[in-house]
Amino acid sequence: MTDRVGIFGYPLGHSMSPALQQAALDECGFDALYEAWPTLPEELEAAVNGLREANCYGANVTVPHKVAVIGMLDRLDPQAEAIGAVNTVVVENGKNLAGYNTDAAGFVEALTTEAGFDPHGKRVLLLGAGGAARAAGHSLAQKGIRSMHIANRTLSRAEALAAELSGLDTEASAIAITSPGLKERCADADLIVNCTSIGMQGSSDEGRSPLPEGVIQDGCLVFDMVYNPEVTPLLVEAQRAGAETLGGLPMLVYQGAAAFEMWTGMSPPIDVMMEAARAAMAKLH
Ligand code: NAP
């Protein structure tokens, strides 16, 4: 009998996960299908319970269900609990559902492996305060950064995240993303991470950068979590300023690779997954 694994979200039309996960399952010789499971909020609980069926490894979870799914699980990994969002569900012992957040691991892996960046002792500017920013913020705090400024459209969300991270012994502060003070924060940063959806193709913010022109300095690394397009307006501006850049595609692959390893117990074929993600992206354009 063919095994099953998939992704819950809505809509799912542009998800890359089916392509990169199926490529990994095939490469490792699993008789398994990774499927897109478009799920409305009112359908989620029944769909999540359906994972307890035989031959199911678990699921990925994406927008808009990463928070709501938490209440439907039997166990939550401590890091997912701290972040407050789950993107991976693993079926344990054929019946128990455990929730993890592999965005955090994927973010750190992309940062260190692809950009060769060691966060220890560094000054960080985080743009955004949603689920992806919370994953990045918590994982950077665990890596011993020197300080973090969090800039968000809704200031109260940035303040809440800054307060949490300060409680973890990280010097953290919040600022509105439109504040004139952002220029100075950019100049001071060793690492700028865009965790907003600004610049994402198909969104109302397509073609835009989250930062005004001329504020990025050379000598810093600019990491844009947005993976479509691969080179976003923020990264174009960063390259023009002479900064190092990293796009969101490697993070997408590494967060998927961490999930694959949890489901299968096998070492993920990163190169195959990266190639499948690039091919899926090319099809979107
Ligand atoms: P989310 O929880 O909905 O948060 C969205 C964030 O973007 C919030 O901080 C929001 O500010 C901000 N934002 C949205 N539109 C804005 C605008 N017009 N002006 C200013 N700020 C705006 O989403 P998420 O899950 O954190 O995801 C954020 C982005 O990261 C998405 O593009 C997603 O695709 C990407 N991502 C990539 C990966 C990867 O593997 N590469 C993984 C996870 C997420 P407010 O708080 O004011 O609403």
PDB file of C-alpha atoms in Angstrom, residues 182-187 192 211-217 237 241:
ATOM      1  CA  LEU A 182      14.917  52.536  10.655  1.00  0.00           C
ATOM      2  CA  LYS A 183      17.743  54.055   8.587  1.00  0.00           C
ATOM      3  CA  GLU A 184      20.086  54.079  11.579  1.00  0.00           C
ATOM      4  CA  ARG A 185      19.092  50.494  12.516  1.00  0.00           C
ATOM      5  CA  CYS A 186      19.970  49.396   8.965  1.00  0.00           C
ATOM      6  CA  ALA A 187      23.355  51.099   9.125  1.00  0.00           C
ATOM      7  CA  ILE A 192      18.904  42.189   7.922  1.00  0.00           C
ATOM      8  CA  LEU A 211      13.043  49.105   3.004  1.00  0.00           C
ATOM      9  CA  PRO A 212      13.342  52.582   1.488  1.00  0.00           C
ATOM     10  CA  GLU A 213      16.114  53.122  -1.071  1.00  0.00           C
ATOM     11  CA  GLY A 214      19.642  53.906   0.079  1.00  0.00           C
ATOM     12  CA  VAL A 215      19.514  52.574   3.655  1.00  0.00           C
ATOM     13  CA  ILE A 216      21.387  49.277   3.175  1.00  0.00           C
ATOM     14  CA  GLN A 217      25.147  49.435   3.779  1.00  0.00           C
ATOM     15  CA  GLU A 237      18.767  46.937  -3.729  1.00  0.00           C
ATOM     16  CA  ALA A 241      24.624  48.596  -2.089  1.00  0.00           C
TER      17      ALA A 241
END
